[in-house]
Amino acid sequence: MPELPDVEIARRRLKKTLVGATIRRAHSDDRRVLRPGSPRAFGRALVGRTVRDVGRRGKWLRIVLDDGSRLFSHLGMSGWWVAVEIDSPRRPSERARIDVARKNGRAASIRYLDGRRFGRLIVARDDIEEWGALGPDPFLDGIDRTRLAKSFARRRTAVKSLLMDQEVLAGIGNILATEALWRARIDPRSPSSSLSRSEVGALARAIEATIRQELVARGSADEDAWEDAFSVYGRAGAPCPRCGTTIQRTIVGGRTTAFCRRCQTLSTGARRS
Ligand SMILES: [Zn+2]
């Protein structure tokens, strides 16, 4: 499932192809991905427009056009953008295509692929509500330790569930949360309000380091190599890379979680500083 590093890589690729290019054709007939829009509105909003910018916040992409209107893209569970040759045939999972004339005069085509169709494509005159509701993006904005500590102190939710709340920090999903908590040596089930200031600091550093590491791995390698980069995510039953203890599987907030019982401490508030 795409998280901040994946969506950031998608943004960089789209930016290379799209910025300064003029849209010649825009087509999607997938009403589920386009919800609440329509195929007709999708084409009408995009064709003839020049792309000014490709941005990202959390797991959302925002393509800004020369008339100020925007195309928002959320990759859902399995969405991905690819740049292909203009005459490249339609693939089975292709949900949308946008053909452009680039600044250098060459034609290019980007395709939105999404096998499971949980992704979204929304054209709008202005920013959409989902975009406006997002909390700080740890890669764009950094992590404000004081603000994060305040968000944690207000709730007794498991720290992992709160990390995945897009209004607390935008862009963190199951993978980043699992990896960062392991790196910070915090048990994912710890109530958020029991974390000390130093634990919040360690967690913030762990999130930043995990994002940097995944961006490097994701930007340079194929997907198999990237999977191998995980320390605990998807590795239940394997030895912890730090202490060798078998990695456990549990459920936190309805999501499967891997963690090391030995080197990730369950914070109870007893050590609160
Ligand atoms: Zn361990």
PDB file of C-alpha atoms in Angstrom, residues 31-187:
ATOM      1  CA  ARG A  31     -16.534   5.935 -12.284  1.00  0.00           C
ATOM      2  CA  ARG A  32     -15.320   4.288  -9.083  1.00  0.00           C
ATOM      3  CA  VAL A  33     -11.884   5.925  -9.259  1.00  0.00           C
ATOM      4  CA  LEU A  34     -13.409   9.224 -10.432  1.00  0.00           C
ATOM      5  CA  ARG A  35     -15.990   9.369  -7.637  1.00  0.00           C
ATOM      6  CA  PRO A  36     -17.671  11.806  -7.185  1.00  0.00           C
ATOM      7  CA  GLY A  37     -16.763  13.121 -10.691  1.00  0.00           C
ATOM      8  CA  SER A  38     -17.595  11.835 -14.164  1.00  0.00           C
ATOM      9  CA  PRO A  39     -15.585  10.787 -17.236  1.00  0.00           C
ATOM     10  CA  ARG A  40     -16.888  13.843 -19.118  1.00  0.00           C
ATOM     11  CA  ALA A  41     -15.912  16.318 -16.398  1.00  0.00           C
ATOM     12  CA  PHE A  42     -12.456  14.710 -16.153  1.00  0.00           C
ATOM     13  CA  GLY A  43     -11.691  15.285 -19.831  1.00  0.00           C
ATOM     14  CA  ARG A  44     -13.258  18.729 -19.938  1.00  0.00           C
ATOM     15  CA  ALA A  45     -11.268  20.023 -16.965  1.00  0.00           C
ATOM     16  CA  LEU A  46      -7.893  18.856 -18.238  1.00  0.00           C
ATOM     17  CA  VAL A  47      -7.694  19.051 -22.037  1.00  0.00           C
ATOM     18  CA  GLY A  48      -5.942  22.186 -23.325  1.00  0.00           C
ATOM     19  CA  ARG A  49      -4.492  23.080 -19.931  1.00  0.00           C
ATOM     20  CA  THR A  50      -0.784  23.431 -19.159  1.00  0.00           C
ATOM     21  CA  VAL A  51       0.593  21.831 -15.986  1.00  0.00           C
ATOM     22  CA  ARG A  52       2.106  24.334 -13.601  1.00  0.00           C
ATOM     23  CA  ASP A  53       3.114  22.154 -10.643  1.00  0.00           C
ATOM     24  CA  VAL A  54       2.967  18.646  -9.194  1.00  0.00           C
ATOM     25  CA  GLY A  55       2.800  18.675  -5.401  1.00  0.00           C
ATOM     26  CA  ARG A  56       2.208  16.201  -2.608  1.00  0.00           C
ATOM     27  CA  ARG A  57       0.943  16.256   0.939  1.00  0.00           C
ATOM     28  CA  GLY A  58       0.729  13.017   2.895  1.00  0.00           C
ATOM     29  CA  LYS A  59      -0.543  10.354   0.505  1.00  0.00           C
ATOM     30  CA  TRP A  60      -2.239  12.855  -1.837  1.00  0.00           C
ATOM     31  CA  LEU A  61      -0.840  14.189  -5.115  1.00  0.00           C
ATOM     32  CA  ARG A  62      -1.976  17.581  -6.449  1.00  0.00           C
ATOM     33  CA  ILE A  63      -1.453  18.560 -10.070  1.00  0.00           C
ATOM     34  CA  VAL A  64      -2.028  22.310 -10.501  1.00  0.00           C
ATOM     35  CA  LEU A  65      -3.048  23.610 -13.941  1.00  0.00           C
ATOM     36  CA  ASP A  66      -2.554  27.010 -15.556  1.00  0.00           C
ATOM     37  CA  ASP A  67      -6.144  28.100 -14.876  1.00  0.00           C
ATOM     38  CA  GLY A  68      -5.707  27.338 -11.166  1.00  0.00           C
ATOM     39  CA  SER A  69      -7.812  24.168 -11.229  1.00  0.00           C
ATOM     40  CA  ARG A  70      -6.334  20.959  -9.826  1.00  0.00           C
ATOM     41  CA  LEU A  71      -6.272  17.219 -10.276  1.00  0.00           C
ATOM     42  CA  PHE A  72      -5.985  15.331  -6.984  1.00  0.00           C
ATOM     43  CA  SER A  73      -4.786  11.742  -6.950  1.00  0.00           C
ATOM     44  CA  HIS A  74      -4.823   9.290  -4.056  1.00  0.00           C
ATOM     45  CA  LEU A  75      -3.229   5.929  -4.812  1.00  0.00           C
ATOM     46  CA  GLY A  76      -5.470   3.954  -2.435  1.00  0.00           C
ATOM     47  CA  MET A  77      -4.277   0.368  -1.929  1.00  0.00           C
ATOM     48  CA  SER A  78      -2.638  -0.369  -5.258  1.00  0.00           C
ATOM     49  CA  GLY A  79      -2.546   2.777  -7.407  1.00  0.00           C
ATOM     50  CA  TRP A  80       0.508   3.815  -9.438  1.00  0.00           C
ATOM     51  CA  TRP A  81       1.383   6.326 -12.166  1.00  0.00           C
ATOM     52  CA  VAL A  82       3.633   5.335 -15.021  1.00  0.00           C
ATOM     53  CA  ALA A  83       5.063   7.377 -17.889  1.00  0.00           C
ATOM     54  CA  VAL A  84       4.937   5.484 -21.183  1.00  0.00           C
ATOM     55  CA  GLU A  85       5.279   6.013 -24.924  1.00  0.00           C
ATOM     56  CA  ILE A  86       2.268   7.766 -26.433  1.00  0.00           C
ATOM     57  CA  ASP A  87       1.214   4.677 -28.450  1.00  0.00           C
ATOM     58  CA  SER A  88       1.657   2.244 -25.563  1.00  0.00           C
ATOM     59  CA  PRO A  89      -1.401  -0.088 -25.417  1.00  0.00           C
ATOM     60  CA  ARG A  90      -3.916   0.063 -22.595  1.00  0.00           C
ATOM     61  CA  ARG A  91      -3.119  -2.305 -19.718  1.00  0.00           C
ATOM     62  CA  PRO A  92      -5.791  -4.303 -17.841  1.00  0.00           C
ATOM     63  CA  SER A  93      -5.379  -2.241 -14.643  1.00  0.00           C
ATOM     64  CA  GLU A  94      -5.270   1.124 -16.463  1.00  0.00           C
ATOM     65  CA  ARG A  95      -7.923   3.493 -15.057  1.00  0.00           C
ATOM     66  CA  ALA A  96      -6.886   6.782 -16.661  1.00  0.00           C
ATOM     67  CA  ARG A  97      -4.537   8.214 -19.260  1.00  0.00           C
ATOM     68  CA  ILE A  98      -3.279  11.721 -19.816  1.00  0.00           C
ATOM     69  CA  ASP A  99      -1.430  12.507 -23.057  1.00  0.00           C
ATOM     70  CA  VAL A 100       0.696  15.639 -23.169  1.00  0.00           C
ATOM     71  CA  ALA A 101       2.872  17.691 -25.500  1.00  0.00           C
ATOM     72  CA  ARG A 102       6.014  18.491 -23.575  1.00  0.00           C
ATOM     73  CA  LYS A 103       7.926  21.774 -23.653  1.00  0.00           C
ATOM     74  CA  ASN A 104      10.479  20.205 -26.017  1.00  0.00           C
ATOM     75  CA  GLY A 105       7.639  19.347 -28.409  1.00  0.00           C
ATOM     76  CA  ARG A 106       7.725  15.615 -27.720  1.00  0.00           C
ATOM     77  CA  ALA A 107       4.554  13.715 -26.937  1.00  0.00           C
ATOM     78  CA  ALA A 108       4.320  11.706 -23.709  1.00  0.00           C
ATOM     79  CA  SER A 109       1.637   9.760 -21.918  1.00  0.00           C
ATOM     80  CA  ILE A 110       1.055   9.000 -18.269  1.00  0.00           C
ATOM     81  CA  ARG A 111      -1.225   6.201 -17.165  1.00  0.00           C
ATOM     82  CA  TYR A 112      -2.922   5.602 -13.854  1.00  0.00           C
ATOM     83  CA  LEU A 113      -2.851   1.903 -12.966  1.00  0.00           C
ATOM     84  CA  ASP A 114      -4.928   0.569 -10.076  1.00  0.00           C
ATOM     85  CA  GLY A 115      -5.799  -3.120  -9.866  1.00  0.00           C
ATOM     86  CA  ARG A 116      -7.973  -2.875  -6.762  1.00  0.00           C
ATOM     87  CA  ARG A 117      -9.530   0.519  -7.570  1.00  0.00           C
ATOM     88  CA  PHE A 118      -9.413   2.032  -4.084  1.00  0.00           C
ATOM     89  CA  GLY A 119      -7.594   5.064  -5.507  1.00  0.00           C
ATOM     90  CA  ARG A 120      -9.219   8.417  -6.314  1.00  0.00           C
ATOM     91  CA  LEU A 121      -8.903  10.987  -9.092  1.00  0.00           C
ATOM     92  CA  ILE A 122     -10.667  14.262  -8.381  1.00  0.00           C
ATOM     93  CA  VAL A 123     -10.719  17.403 -10.532  1.00  0.00           C
ATOM     94  CA  ALA A 124     -11.595  20.566  -8.618  1.00  0.00           C
ATOM     95  CA  ARG A 125     -11.498  24.333  -8.981  1.00  0.00           C
ATOM     96  CA  ASP A 126      -9.846  24.636  -5.587  1.00  0.00           C
ATOM     97  CA  ASP A 127      -8.288  22.498  -2.853  1.00  0.00           C
ATOM     98  CA  ILE A 128     -10.523  19.654  -1.707  1.00  0.00           C
ATOM     99  CA  GLU A 129     -11.548  19.008   1.888  1.00  0.00           C
ATOM    100  CA  GLU A 130      -9.398  15.865   2.183  1.00  0.00           C
ATOM    101  CA  TRP A 131      -6.293  17.912   1.300  1.00  0.00           C
ATOM    102  CA  GLY A 132      -7.116  20.698   3.743  1.00  0.00           C
ATOM    103  CA  ALA A 133      -7.715  18.271   6.621  1.00  0.00           C
ATOM    104  CA  LEU A 134      -4.217  16.759   6.441  1.00  0.00           C
ATOM    105  CA  GLY A 135      -1.857  17.298   9.355  1.00  0.00           C
ATOM    106  CA  PRO A 136       1.817  18.268   8.955  1.00  0.00           C
ATOM    107  CA  ASP A 137       3.777  16.246   6.411  1.00  0.00           C
ATOM    108  CA  PRO A 138       6.919  14.895   8.127  1.00  0.00           C
ATOM    109  CA  PHE A 139       9.008  15.177   4.946  1.00  0.00           C
ATOM    110  CA  LEU A 140       7.855  18.637   3.847  1.00  0.00           C
ATOM    111  CA  ASP A 141       7.331  20.285   7.216  1.00  0.00           C
ATOM    112  CA  GLY A 142       9.561  18.269   9.546  1.00  0.00           C
ATOM    113  CA  ILE A 143       8.095  16.992  12.805  1.00  0.00           C
ATOM    114  CA  ASP A 144       7.273  19.513  15.495  1.00  0.00           C
ATOM    115  CA  ARG A 145       8.093  17.524  18.654  1.00  0.00           C
ATOM    116  CA  THR A 146       6.030  19.735  20.957  1.00  0.00           C
ATOM    117  CA  ARG A 147       2.942  19.495  18.751  1.00  0.00           C
ATOM    118  CA  LEU A 148       3.332  15.732  18.432  1.00  0.00           C
ATOM    119  CA  ALA A 149       3.733  15.308  22.201  1.00  0.00           C
ATOM    120  CA  LYS A 150       0.526  17.335  22.686  1.00  0.00           C
ATOM    121  CA  SER A 151      -1.407  15.162  20.194  1.00  0.00           C
ATOM    122  CA  PHE A 152      -0.156  12.049  22.005  1.00  0.00           C
ATOM    123  CA  ALA A 153      -0.920  13.374  25.498  1.00  0.00           C
ATOM    124  CA  ARG A 154      -4.563  14.049  24.655  1.00  0.00           C
ATOM    125  CA  ARG A 155      -5.363  10.433  23.777  1.00  0.00           C
ATOM    126  CA  ARG A 156      -4.880   6.957  25.184  1.00  0.00           C
ATOM    127  CA  THR A 157      -5.074   5.298  21.767  1.00  0.00           C
ATOM    128  CA  ALA A 158      -2.288   2.845  20.871  1.00  0.00           C
ATOM    129  CA  VAL A 159       0.623   4.950  19.634  1.00  0.00           C
ATOM    130  CA  LYS A 160       0.710   3.073  16.310  1.00  0.00           C
ATOM    131  CA  SER A 161      -2.930   3.908  15.520  1.00  0.00           C
ATOM    132  CA  LEU A 162      -2.355   7.581  16.301  1.00  0.00           C
ATOM    133  CA  LEU A 163       0.737   7.685  14.064  1.00  0.00           C
ATOM    134  CA  MET A 164      -1.419   6.481  11.175  1.00  0.00           C
ATOM    135  CA  ASP A 165      -4.035   9.201  11.801  1.00  0.00           C
ATOM    136  CA  GLN A 166      -3.568  11.543   8.803  1.00  0.00           C
ATOM    137  CA  GLU A 167      -4.547  14.584  10.868  1.00  0.00           C
ATOM    138  CA  VAL A 168      -1.705  13.927  13.360  1.00  0.00           C
ATOM    139  CA  LEU A 169       0.976  13.345  10.700  1.00  0.00           C
ATOM    140  CA  ALA A 170       0.174  13.055   7.000  1.00  0.00           C
ATOM    141  CA  GLY A 171       1.561  10.178   4.945  1.00  0.00           C
ATOM    142  CA  ILE A 172       2.305   7.511   7.554  1.00  0.00           C
ATOM    143  CA  GLY A 173       0.729   4.096   6.980  1.00  0.00           C
ATOM    144  CA  ASN A 174       1.254   0.616   8.370  1.00  0.00           C
ATOM    145  CA  ILE A 175       4.774   0.210   6.963  1.00  0.00           C
ATOM    146  CA  LEU A 176       6.270   3.508   8.186  1.00  0.00           C
ATOM    147  CA  ALA A 177       4.578   3.222  11.595  1.00  0.00           C
ATOM    148  CA  THR A 178       5.774  -0.375  12.110  1.00  0.00           C
ATOM    149  CA  GLU A 179       9.344   0.400  11.062  1.00  0.00           C
ATOM    150  CA  ALA A 180       9.645   3.684  12.964  1.00  0.00           C
ATOM    151  CA  LEU A 181       8.344   2.181  16.223  1.00  0.00           C
ATOM    152  CA  TRP A 182      10.894  -0.623  15.947  1.00  0.00           C
ATOM    153  CA  ARG A 183      13.670   1.871  15.271  1.00  0.00           C
ATOM    154  CA  ALA A 184      12.590   3.947  18.301  1.00  0.00           C
ATOM    155  CA  ARG A 185      12.297   0.777  20.468  1.00  0.00           C
ATOM    156  CA  ILE A 186       8.658   1.523  21.385  1.00  0.00           C
ATOM    157  CA  ASP A 187       5.989  -1.186  21.625  1.00  0.00           C
TER     158      ASP A 187
END
